[in-house]
PDB file of C-alpha atoms in Angstrom:
ATOM      1  CA  THR S  23     129.158  98.762 148.717  1.00 70.00           C
ATOM      2  CA  LEU S  24     126.452 101.191 149.794  1.00 78.00           C
ATOM      3  CA  ALA S  25     127.358 103.631 147.010  1.00 81.00           C
ATOM      4  CA  LEU S  26     127.062 100.934 144.336  1.00 78.00           C
ATOM      5  CA  LYS S  27     123.758  99.695 145.745  1.00 76.00           C
ATOM      6  CA  THR S  28     122.404 103.244 145.797  1.00 80.00           C
ATOM      7  CA  MET S  29     123.492 103.820 142.192  1.00 79.00           C
ATOM      8  CA  VAL S  30     121.865 100.572 141.006  1.00 74.00           C
ATOM      9  CA  GLN S  31     118.604 101.367 142.797  1.00 77.00           C
ATOM     10  CA  ARG S  32     118.562 104.882 141.387  1.00 81.00           C
ATOM     11  CA  THR S  33     119.100 103.457 137.898  1.00 80.00           C
ATOM     12  CA  LEU S  34     116.190 101.049 138.391  1.00 75.00           C
ATOM     13  CA  HIS S  35     113.955 103.869 139.623  1.00 80.00           C
ATOM     14  CA  ASN S  36     114.869 106.120 136.703  1.00 80.00           C
ATOM     15  CA  SER S  37     114.394 103.285 134.226  1.00 80.00           C
ATOM     16  CA  ALA S  38     110.909 102.525 135.520  1.00 78.00           C
ATOM     17  CA  GLY S  39     109.854 106.167 135.501  1.00 79.00           C
ATOM     18  CA  PHE S  40     111.284 106.878 132.060  1.00 78.00           C
ATOM     19  CA  THR S  41     109.622 103.755 130.636  1.00 80.00           C
ATOM     20  CA  GLY S  42     106.249 104.899 131.966  1.00 80.00           C
ATOM     21  CA  ILE S  43     106.687 108.408 130.562  1.00 82.00           C
ATOM     22  CA  GLU S  44     107.724 107.053 127.182  1.00 78.00           C
ATOM     23  CA  MET S  45     104.746 104.655 127.033  1.00 78.00           C
ATOM     24  CA  ASN S  46     102.317 107.492 127.690  1.00 79.00           C
ATOM     25  CA  ARG S  47     104.086 109.934 125.383  1.00 75.00           C
ATOM     26  CA  ARG S  48     103.934 107.479 122.522  1.00 73.00           C
ATOM     27  CA  ILE S  49     100.206 106.866 122.942  1.00 78.00           C
ATOM     28  CA  LEU S  50      99.198 110.499 123.525  1.00 79.00           C
ATOM     29  CA  GLY S  51     101.801 112.266 121.374  1.00 71.00           C
ATOM     30  CA  TRP S  52     101.864 112.957 117.662  1.00 64.00           C
ATOM     31  CA  GLY S  53     104.399 110.266 116.893  1.00 61.00           C
ATOM     32  CA  GLY S  54     101.976 107.413 117.514  1.00 66.00           C
ATOM     33  CA  VAL S  55     102.739 103.710 117.908  1.00 69.00           C
ATOM     34  CA  PRO S  56     102.787 101.847 114.570  1.00 66.00           C
ATOM     35  CA  ASP S  57     102.178  98.525 116.330  1.00 69.00           C
ATOM     36  CA  PHE S  58      98.912  99.823 117.764  1.00 74.00           C
ATOM     37  CA  GLU S  59      97.912 101.862 114.727  1.00 74.00           C
ATOM     38  CA  SER S  60      98.174  98.729 112.591  1.00 73.00           C
ATOM     39  CA  ILE S  61      95.330  97.125 114.601  1.00 78.00           C
ATOM     40  CA  GLU S  62      92.318  97.606 112.339  1.00 80.00           C
ATOM     41  CA  ASP S  63      89.667  96.807 114.943  1.00 84.00           C
ATOM     42  CA  ALA S  64      89.129 100.086 116.805  1.00 85.00           C
ATOM     43  CA  TYR S  65      87.857  98.359 119.947  1.00 85.00           C
ATOM     44  CA  CYS S  66      90.867  96.013 120.168  1.00 84.00           C
ATOM     45  CA  ARG S  67      93.192  98.934 119.487  1.00 82.00           C
ATOM     46  CA  SER S  68      91.603 100.974 122.284  1.00 85.00           C
ATOM     47  CA  ILE S  69      92.069  98.092 124.739  1.00 83.00           C
ATOM     48  CA  ALA S  70      95.764  97.838 123.869  1.00 81.00           C
ATOM     49  CA  GLU S  71      96.246 101.596 124.179  1.00 83.00           C
ATOM     50  CA  ARG S  72      94.331 101.792 127.455  1.00 84.00           C
ATOM     51  CA  ARG S  73      96.390  98.991 128.966  1.00 81.00           C
ATOM     52  CA  CYS S  74      99.601 100.673 127.869  1.00 81.00           C
ATOM     53  CA  LEU S  75      98.537 104.034 129.314  1.00 85.00           C
ATOM     54  CA  THR S  76      97.448 102.492 132.613  1.00 83.00           C
ATOM     55  CA  PHE S  77     100.648 100.510 133.023  1.00 80.00           C
ATOM     56  CA  GLY S  78     102.737 103.534 132.069  1.00 83.00           C
ATOM     57  CA  ARG S  79     100.988 105.603 134.735  1.00 84.00           C
ATOM     58  CA  TYR S  80     101.643 102.865 137.273  1.00 80.00           C
ATOM     59  CA  LEU S  81     105.367 102.881 136.448  1.00 81.00           C
ATOM     60  CA  ILE S  82     105.578 106.666 136.807  1.00 84.00           C
ATOM     61  CA  LEU S  83     103.784 106.802 140.148  1.00 80.00           C
ATOM     62  CA  ASN S  84     105.582 103.786 141.622  1.00 80.00           C
ATOM     63  CA  ALA S  85     109.055 104.195 140.114  1.00 80.00           C
ATOM     64  CA  ASN S  86     110.778 104.461 143.494  1.00 81.00           C
ATOM     65  CA  ARG S  87     109.344 101.145 144.634  1.00 78.00           C
ATOM     66  CA  PHE S  88     111.306  99.068 142.129  1.00 76.00           C
ATOM     67  CA  GLN S  89     114.267  97.407 143.851  1.00 76.00           C
ATOM     68  CA  ASP S  90     115.080  94.407 141.671  1.00 78.00           C
ATOM     69  CA  ILE S  91     114.003  92.233 138.730  1.00 81.00           C
ATOM     70  CA  GLY S  92     111.264  90.674 140.820  1.00 83.00           C
ATOM     71  CA  GLU S  93     109.559  94.052 141.266  1.00 81.00           C
ATOM     72  CA  PHE S  94     109.441  94.595 137.500  1.00 82.00           C
ATOM     73  CA  THR S  95     108.144  91.099 136.719  1.00 86.00           C
ATOM     74  CA  ARG S  96     105.522  91.407 139.441  1.00 84.00           C
ATOM     75  CA  ALA S  97     104.312  94.680 137.950  1.00 81.00           C
ATOM     76  CA  ALA S  98     104.074  93.021 134.529  1.00 83.00           C
ATOM     77  CA  ASP S  99     102.051  90.176 136.064  1.00 84.00           C
ATOM     78  CA  LEU S 100      99.626  92.618 137.685  1.00 79.00           C
ATOM     79  CA  TRP S 101      98.906  94.245 134.323  1.00 76.00           C
ATOM     80  CA  GLY S 102      98.707  91.010 132.324  1.00 80.00           C
ATOM     81  CA  MET S 103     101.953  91.611 130.438  1.00 81.00           C
ATOM     82  CA  THR S 104     104.830  89.280 129.644  1.00 87.00           C
ATOM     83  CA  SER S 105     108.149  90.085 131.312  1.00 89.00           C
ATOM     84  CA  VAL S 106     111.257  89.600 129.159  1.00 91.00           C
ATOM     85  CA  ALA S 107     114.702  89.784 130.763  1.00 92.00           C
ATOM     86  CA  ARG S 108     118.090  89.880 129.052  1.00 93.00           C
ATOM     87  CA  VAL S 109     120.912  88.302 131.026  1.00 94.00           C
ATOM     88  CA  ASN S 110     124.552  89.182 130.533  1.00 92.00           C
ATOM     89  CA  LEU S 111     126.041  85.688 130.710  1.00 93.00           C
ATOM     90  CA  ASN S 112     125.121  82.241 129.403  1.00 95.00           C
ATOM     91  CA  LEU S 113     125.495  80.620 132.818  1.00 95.00           C
ATOM     92  CA  PRO S 114     122.947  78.350 134.579  1.00 93.00           C
ATOM     93  CA  GLY S 115     122.903  80.323 137.824  1.00 92.00           C
ATOM     94  CA  VAL S 116     122.376  83.622 136.020  1.00 94.00           C
ATOM     95  CA  ILE S 117     119.609  82.270 133.782  1.00 95.00           C
ATOM     96  CA  TYR S 118     117.497  80.320 136.223  1.00 89.00           C
ATOM     97  CA  ARG S 119     117.965  82.881 138.983  1.00 90.00           C
ATOM     98  CA  THR S 120     116.461  85.468 136.630  1.00 93.00           C
ATOM     99  CA  LEU S 121     113.587  83.109 135.817  1.00 93.00           C
ATOM    100  CA  ASP S 122     113.114  82.438 139.534  1.00 91.00           C
ATOM    101  CA  GLN S 123     112.603  86.205 139.901  1.00 90.00           C
ATOM    102  CA  GLY S 124     109.463  85.836 137.785  1.00 90.00           C
ATOM    103  CA  ALA S 125     110.721  86.551 134.264  1.00 93.00           C
ATOM    104  CA  GLN S 126     108.658  84.709 131.663  1.00 93.00           C
ATOM    105  CA  ALA S 127     111.179  85.004 128.845  1.00 94.00           C
ATOM    106  CA  ILE S 128     114.959  84.979 128.891  1.00 95.00           C
ATOM    107  CA  VAL S 129     117.252  86.581 126.316  1.00 97.00           C
ATOM    108  CA  VAL S 130     120.805  85.226 126.117  1.00 97.00           C
ATOM    109  CA  PRO S 131     123.527  87.119 124.185  1.00 96.00           C
ATOM    110  CA  HIS S 132     126.301  85.855 121.916  1.00 96.00           C
ATOM    111  CA  VAL S 133     125.093  82.306 121.349  1.00 97.00           C
ATOM    112  CA  ASN S 134     127.586  81.206 118.709  1.00 97.00           C
ATOM    113  CA  THR S 135     127.460  77.400 118.685  1.00 98.00           C
ATOM    114  CA  ALA S 136     125.002  74.562 119.091  1.00 98.00           C
ATOM    115  CA  GLU S 137     126.673  73.712 122.397  1.00 97.00           C
ATOM    116  CA  GLU S 138     125.982  77.216 123.698  1.00 98.00           C
ATOM    117  CA  ALA S 139     122.365  76.954 122.546  1.00 98.00           C
ATOM    118  CA  TYR S 140     122.027  73.623 124.385  1.00 97.00           C
ATOM    119  CA  ALA S 141     123.380  75.356 127.501  1.00 97.00           C
ATOM    120  CA  VAL S 142     120.539  77.887 127.295  1.00 97.00           C
ATOM    121  CA  VAL S 143     117.954  75.102 127.128  1.00 97.00           C
ATOM    122  CA  GLU S 144     119.623  73.229 129.966  1.00 96.00           C
ATOM    123  CA  ALA S 145     119.464  76.294 132.222  1.00 96.00           C
ATOM    124  CA  SER S 146     116.003  77.578 131.269  1.00 95.00           C
ATOM    125  CA  LYS S 147     113.959  74.362 131.165  1.00 95.00           C
ATOM    126  CA  PHE S 148     113.126  71.878 133.895  1.00 94.00           C
ATOM    127  CA  ALA S 149     113.647  68.121 133.523  1.00 94.00           C
ATOM    128  CA  PRO S 150     113.177  66.117 131.404  1.00 95.00           C
ATOM    129  CA  VAL S 151     113.950  68.872 128.872  1.00 95.00           C
ATOM    130  CA  GLY S 152     116.737  70.614 130.807  1.00 94.00           C
ATOM    131  CA  GLY S 153     118.305  70.887 134.224  1.00 93.00           C
ATOM    132  CA  ARG S 154     116.912  74.117 135.660  1.00 92.00           C
ATOM    133  CA  GLY S 155     116.918  74.073 139.476  1.00 88.00           C
ATOM    134  CA  SER S 156     113.586  72.815 140.825  1.00 85.00           C
ATOM    135  CA  TYR S 157     112.414  76.030 142.448  1.00 80.00           C
ATOM    136  CA  THR S 158     108.797  77.005 141.962  1.00 80.00           C
ATOM    137  CA  SER S 159     109.177  80.820 141.797  1.00 80.00           C
ATOM    138  CA  ARG S 160     106.237  83.203 142.001  1.00 82.00           C
ATOM    139  CA  GLN S 161     104.953  82.086 138.606  1.00 86.00           C
ATOM    140  CA  GLY S 162     104.226  78.637 140.063  1.00 87.00           C
ATOM    141  CA  ILE S 163     101.897  79.744 142.833  1.00 85.00           C
ATOM    142  CA  GLY S 164      98.548  78.016 142.353  1.00 87.00           C
ATOM    143  CA  VAL S 165      99.660  76.342 139.114  1.00 89.00           C
ATOM    144  CA  ASP S 166      99.101  72.607 138.797  1.00 87.00           C
ATOM    145  CA  ASP S 167     102.084  70.701 137.389  1.00 90.00           C
ATOM    146  CA  TYR S 168     104.128  73.889 137.340  1.00 91.00           C
ATOM    147  CA  PHE S 169     107.321  72.350 135.947  1.00 93.00           C
ATOM    148  CA  THR S 170     105.557  71.113 132.819  1.00 94.00           C
ATOM    149  CA  THR S 171     103.674  74.393 132.445  1.00 93.00           C
ATOM    150  CA  ALA S 172     106.890  76.391 132.812  1.00 93.00           C
ATOM    151  CA  ASN S 173     108.640  74.277 130.190  1.00 94.00           C
ATOM    152  CA  ASN S 174     105.783  74.925 127.782  1.00 94.00           C
ATOM    153  CA  GLU S 175     105.377  78.642 128.471  1.00 91.00           C
ATOM    154  CA  THR S 176     108.842  80.013 129.332  1.00 93.00           C
ATOM    155  CA  MET S 177     110.463  81.559 126.269  1.00 95.00           C
ATOM    156  CA  ALA S 178     114.129  80.983 125.489  1.00 97.00           C
ATOM    157  CA  ILE S 179     115.520  83.613 123.113  1.00 97.00           C
ATOM    158  CA  VAL S 180     119.074  83.451 121.802  1.00 98.00           C
ATOM    159  CA  LEU S 181     120.895  86.334 120.158  1.00 97.00           C
ATOM    160  CA  ILE S 182     122.618  85.590 116.872  1.00 97.00           C
ATOM    161  CA  GLU S 183     124.978  88.559 116.900  1.00 95.00           C
ATOM    162  CA  ASP S 184     128.388  87.352 115.760  1.00 96.00           C
ATOM    163  CA  ILE S 185     129.551  86.264 112.317  1.00 97.00           C
ATOM    164  CA  VAL S 186     130.703  82.971 113.855  1.00 97.00           C
ATOM    165  CA  ALA S 187     127.087  82.325 114.881  1.00 97.00           C
ATOM    166  CA  ILE S 188     125.985  82.986 111.298  1.00 97.00           C
ATOM    167  CA  ASN S 189     128.534  80.444 110.094  1.00 97.00           C
ATOM    168  CA  ASN S 190     127.227  77.908 112.642  1.00 98.00           C
ATOM    169  CA  LEU S 191     123.555  78.727 112.177  1.00 97.00           C
ATOM    170  CA  ASP S 192     122.609  75.408 110.551  1.00 97.00           C
ATOM    171  CA  GLU S 193     123.749  73.519 113.653  1.00 97.00           C
ATOM    172  CA  ILE S 194     122.311  76.049 116.096  1.00 98.00           C
ATOM    173  CA  LEU S 195     118.895  75.735 114.448  1.00 98.00           C
ATOM    174  CA  LYS S 196     118.851  72.009 115.206  1.00 97.00           C
ATOM    175  CA  VAL S 197     118.634  72.699 118.933  1.00 97.00           C
ATOM    176  CA  ASP S 198     115.089  72.121 120.176  1.00 96.00           C
ATOM    177  CA  HIS S 199     113.258  74.265 122.735  1.00 96.00           C
ATOM    178  CA  ILE S 200     114.745  77.552 121.582  1.00 97.00           C
ATOM    179  CA  ASP S 201     111.739  79.770 120.887  1.00 96.00           C
ATOM    180  CA  VAL S 202     113.344  82.692 119.053  1.00 97.00           C
ATOM    181  CA  PHE S 203     116.593  83.107 117.123  1.00 98.00           C
ATOM    182  CA  PHE S 204     117.107  86.859 117.252  1.00 97.00           C
ATOM    183  CA  VAL S 205     119.471  88.293 114.632  1.00 97.00           C
ATOM    184  CA  ALA S 206     121.052  91.364 116.249  1.00 95.00           C
ATOM    185  CA  ARG S 207     122.612  93.529 113.571  1.00 93.00           C
ATOM    186  CA  THR S 208     124.635  96.028 115.627  1.00 92.00           C
ATOM    187  CA  ASP S 209     126.990  93.531 117.264  1.00 94.00           C
ATOM    188  CA  LEU S 210     126.896  91.475 114.079  1.00 95.00           C
ATOM    189  CA  ALA S 211     128.222  94.476 112.139  1.00 95.00           C
ATOM    190  CA  GLN S 212     130.994  94.883 114.692  1.00 95.00           C
ATOM    191  CA  SER S 213     132.015  91.234 114.333  1.00 95.00           C
ATOM    192  CA  MET S 214     132.187  91.795 110.563  1.00 95.00           C
ATOM    193  CA  GLY S 215     134.605  94.692 110.998  1.00 95.00           C
ATOM    194  CA  LEU S 216     131.872  97.250 110.299  1.00 94.00           C
ATOM    195  CA  VAL S 217     131.815  98.970 113.674  1.00 91.00           C
ATOM    196  CA  GLY S 218     128.939 101.421 114.018  1.00 88.00           C
ATOM    197  CA  GLN S 219     127.478 100.461 110.622  1.00 92.00           C
ATOM    198  CA  PRO S 220     124.458  98.225 111.349  1.00 90.00           C
ATOM    199  CA  ALA S 221     122.713  99.454 108.180  1.00 90.00           C
ATOM    200  CA  HIS S 222     125.661  98.602 105.901  1.00 94.00           C
ATOM    201  CA  PRO S 223     124.548  96.675 102.771  1.00 94.00           C
ATOM    202  CA  GLU S 224     126.759  93.716 103.732  1.00 96.00           C
ATOM    203  CA  VAL S 225     125.087  93.566 107.144  1.00 95.00           C
ATOM    204  CA  ASP S 226     121.643  93.818 105.546  1.00 95.00           C
ATOM    205  CA  ALA S 227     122.488  90.907 103.278  1.00 96.00           C
ATOM    206  CA  ILE S 228     123.705  88.729 106.167  1.00 96.00           C
ATOM    207  CA  VAL S 229     120.653  89.567 108.298  1.00 96.00           C
ATOM    208  CA  ASP S 230     118.238  88.794 105.461  1.00 96.00           C
ATOM    209  CA  ARG S 231     120.006  85.531 104.666  1.00 96.00           C
ATOM    210  CA  ALA S 232     119.939  84.481 108.318  1.00 97.00           C
ATOM    211  CA  ILE S 233     116.214  85.255 108.622  1.00 97.00           C
ATOM    212  CA  GLU S 234     115.522  83.266 105.466  1.00 97.00           C
ATOM    213  CA  GLN S 235     117.569  80.372 106.865  1.00 97.00           C
ATOM    214  CA  ILE S 236     115.705  80.422 110.191  1.00 98.00           C
ATOM    215  CA  VAL S 237     112.299  80.503 108.491  1.00 97.00           C
ATOM    216  CA  ALA S 238     113.310  77.669 106.150  1.00 97.00           C
ATOM    217  CA  ALA S 239     114.211  75.566 109.202  1.00 97.00           C
ATOM    218  CA  GLY S 240     110.720  76.061 110.591  1.00 97.00           C
ATOM    219  CA  ARG S 241     111.949  78.177 113.508  1.00 97.00           C
ATOM    220  CA  VAL S 242     111.025  81.698 114.648  1.00 97.00           C
ATOM    221  CA  PRO S 243     113.367  84.564 113.694  1.00 97.00           C
ATOM    222  CA  GLY S 244     113.562  87.883 115.477  1.00 95.00           C
ATOM    223  CA  THR S 245     115.286  91.159 114.685  1.00 95.00           C
ATOM    224  CA  ILE S 246     115.187  94.871 115.403  1.00 90.00           C
ATOM    225  CA  VAL S 247     112.903  96.969 113.195  1.00 87.00           C
ATOM    226  CA  THR S 248     111.861 100.558 112.678  1.00 80.00           C
ATOM    227  CA  SER S 249     108.531 102.070 111.689  1.00 74.00           C
ATOM    228  CA  ALA S 250     109.796 102.065 108.107  1.00 79.00           C
ATOM    229  CA  THR S 251     110.908  98.402 108.059  1.00 85.00           C
ATOM    230  CA  VAL S 252     108.441  96.598 110.314  1.00 83.00           C
ATOM    231  CA  ALA S 253     106.064  95.599 107.496  1.00 85.00           C
ATOM    232  CA  GLU S 254     108.964  94.343 105.376  1.00 91.00           C
ATOM    233  CA  TYR S 255     110.313  92.073 108.099  1.00 91.00           C
ATOM    234  CA  VAL S 256     106.885  90.756 109.050  1.00 90.00           C
ATOM    235  CA  GLU S 257     106.448  89.828 105.386  1.00 92.00           C
ATOM    236  CA  LYS S 258     109.793  87.981 105.543  1.00 94.00           C
ATOM    237  CA  GLY S 259     108.486  85.847 108.388  1.00 93.00           C
ATOM    238  CA  VAL S 260     109.981  87.595 111.430  1.00 93.00           C
ATOM    239  CA  GLY S 261     107.836  86.653 114.407  1.00 92.00           C
ATOM    240  CA  PHE S 262     109.642  88.517 117.197  1.00 91.00           C
ATOM    241  CA  LEU S 263     110.147  92.251 116.733  1.00 88.00           C
ATOM    242  CA  ASN S 264     112.271  94.616 118.779  1.00 86.00           C
ATOM    243  CA  VAL S 265     111.894  98.376 118.372  1.00 78.00           C
ATOM    244  CA  ASN S 266     114.377 101.002 119.522  1.00 72.00           C
ATOM    245  CA  TYR S 267     112.467 103.807 121.233  1.00 62.00           C
ATOM    246  CA  THR S 268     115.021 106.515 120.320  1.00 65.00           C
ATOM    247  CA  PRO S 269     113.767 107.178 116.738  1.00 64.00           C
ATOM    248  CA  TRP S 270     110.207 107.379 118.051  1.00 59.00           C
ATOM    249  CA  LEU S 271     111.340 109.847 120.707  1.00 58.00           C
ATOM    250  CA  MET S 272     113.043 111.993 118.075  1.00 64.00           C
ATOM    251  CA  SER S 273     110.124 111.889 115.648  1.00 62.00           C
ATOM    252  CA  GLY S 274     107.705 112.853 118.410  1.00 59.00           C
ATOM    253  CA  ALA S 275     109.919 115.755 119.455  1.00 59.00           C
ATOM    254  CA  GLU S 276     110.248 116.954 115.869  1.00 65.00           C
ATOM    255  CA  GLY S 277     106.487 117.123 115.661  1.00 61.00           C
ATOM    256  CA  PHE S 278     106.489 119.942 118.207  1.00 56.00           C
ATOM    257  CA  LEU S 279     109.247 122.000 116.536  1.00 58.00           C
TER     258      LEU S 279
END
C-alpha cells in the first residue's frame, strides 16, 4: 500500500541520515572511535577518518535520495567501502536478489545445521560452487569473468545464534565457502533460556568455546564487541568484529554532561 511504502522510504531516509550523523559525531566528538585510534600510523589514521567524515556528510546531505538497498550499495561503491547486507530469510531468492542489488557481503541469520549452511553457499555463489542466478548485477559492469570474481570476492556470513547451532558447529564448520561464522550472543542467550542476558557467564563460556572451535577448524569467527572487549577478542582470533553504536553514543553524550 502507499502508506506502507511511504513508511519504508521514510525509515530508509532516517537511517541514512542518522548513520551519517553518527559517523561524524564519533570522529569529531570526545568519545572517539577505538578502531581508528588503534591505527598507529597517523597518516593512515587520518585517511580512514577523512573517508568516514566525507561519507558521513554525503549520507546526511543525500538521505532523502535513498529508496532501496541498491541506493545504499551504490553509495558505498562511490566511497570505496564494502556494503554488507543482512537478510531476514535463508531463501535463494532473498539472498541473490540482495546480492543483485549490489551488496558485496551477505549475512544470514539462524544457520543451525550444515544443510542450512550449504543453502547459503548455494544461493550466494555462482556455479560451479553454487547455484546463484546468473545475473551480472552492477558489480559486474566492466569486470572480466565476473562470475569467478564474484565467487572469490562475495562474502557469505552465517550467524551462529542458537544453542542448536552450537551443538552442530562441528558439522557446520565443514561447509566450504562460508567466509565468517558469526557467534551472536543475544539470540544465543535467548535460546539458552537466558532472555535479555547476553553477558551471562554461561553465555560468555559458550561464545568463547565456539570461537575457539572455529579458530581450531581454520575458519574465521566473528562476534559483537565493545571498546572494552575488542582487544580481548582480537587476541582470541576473531577476524570479523561488530560494534553496537549505542554505548558509543551514550559515552559521547556523557562527555558533555
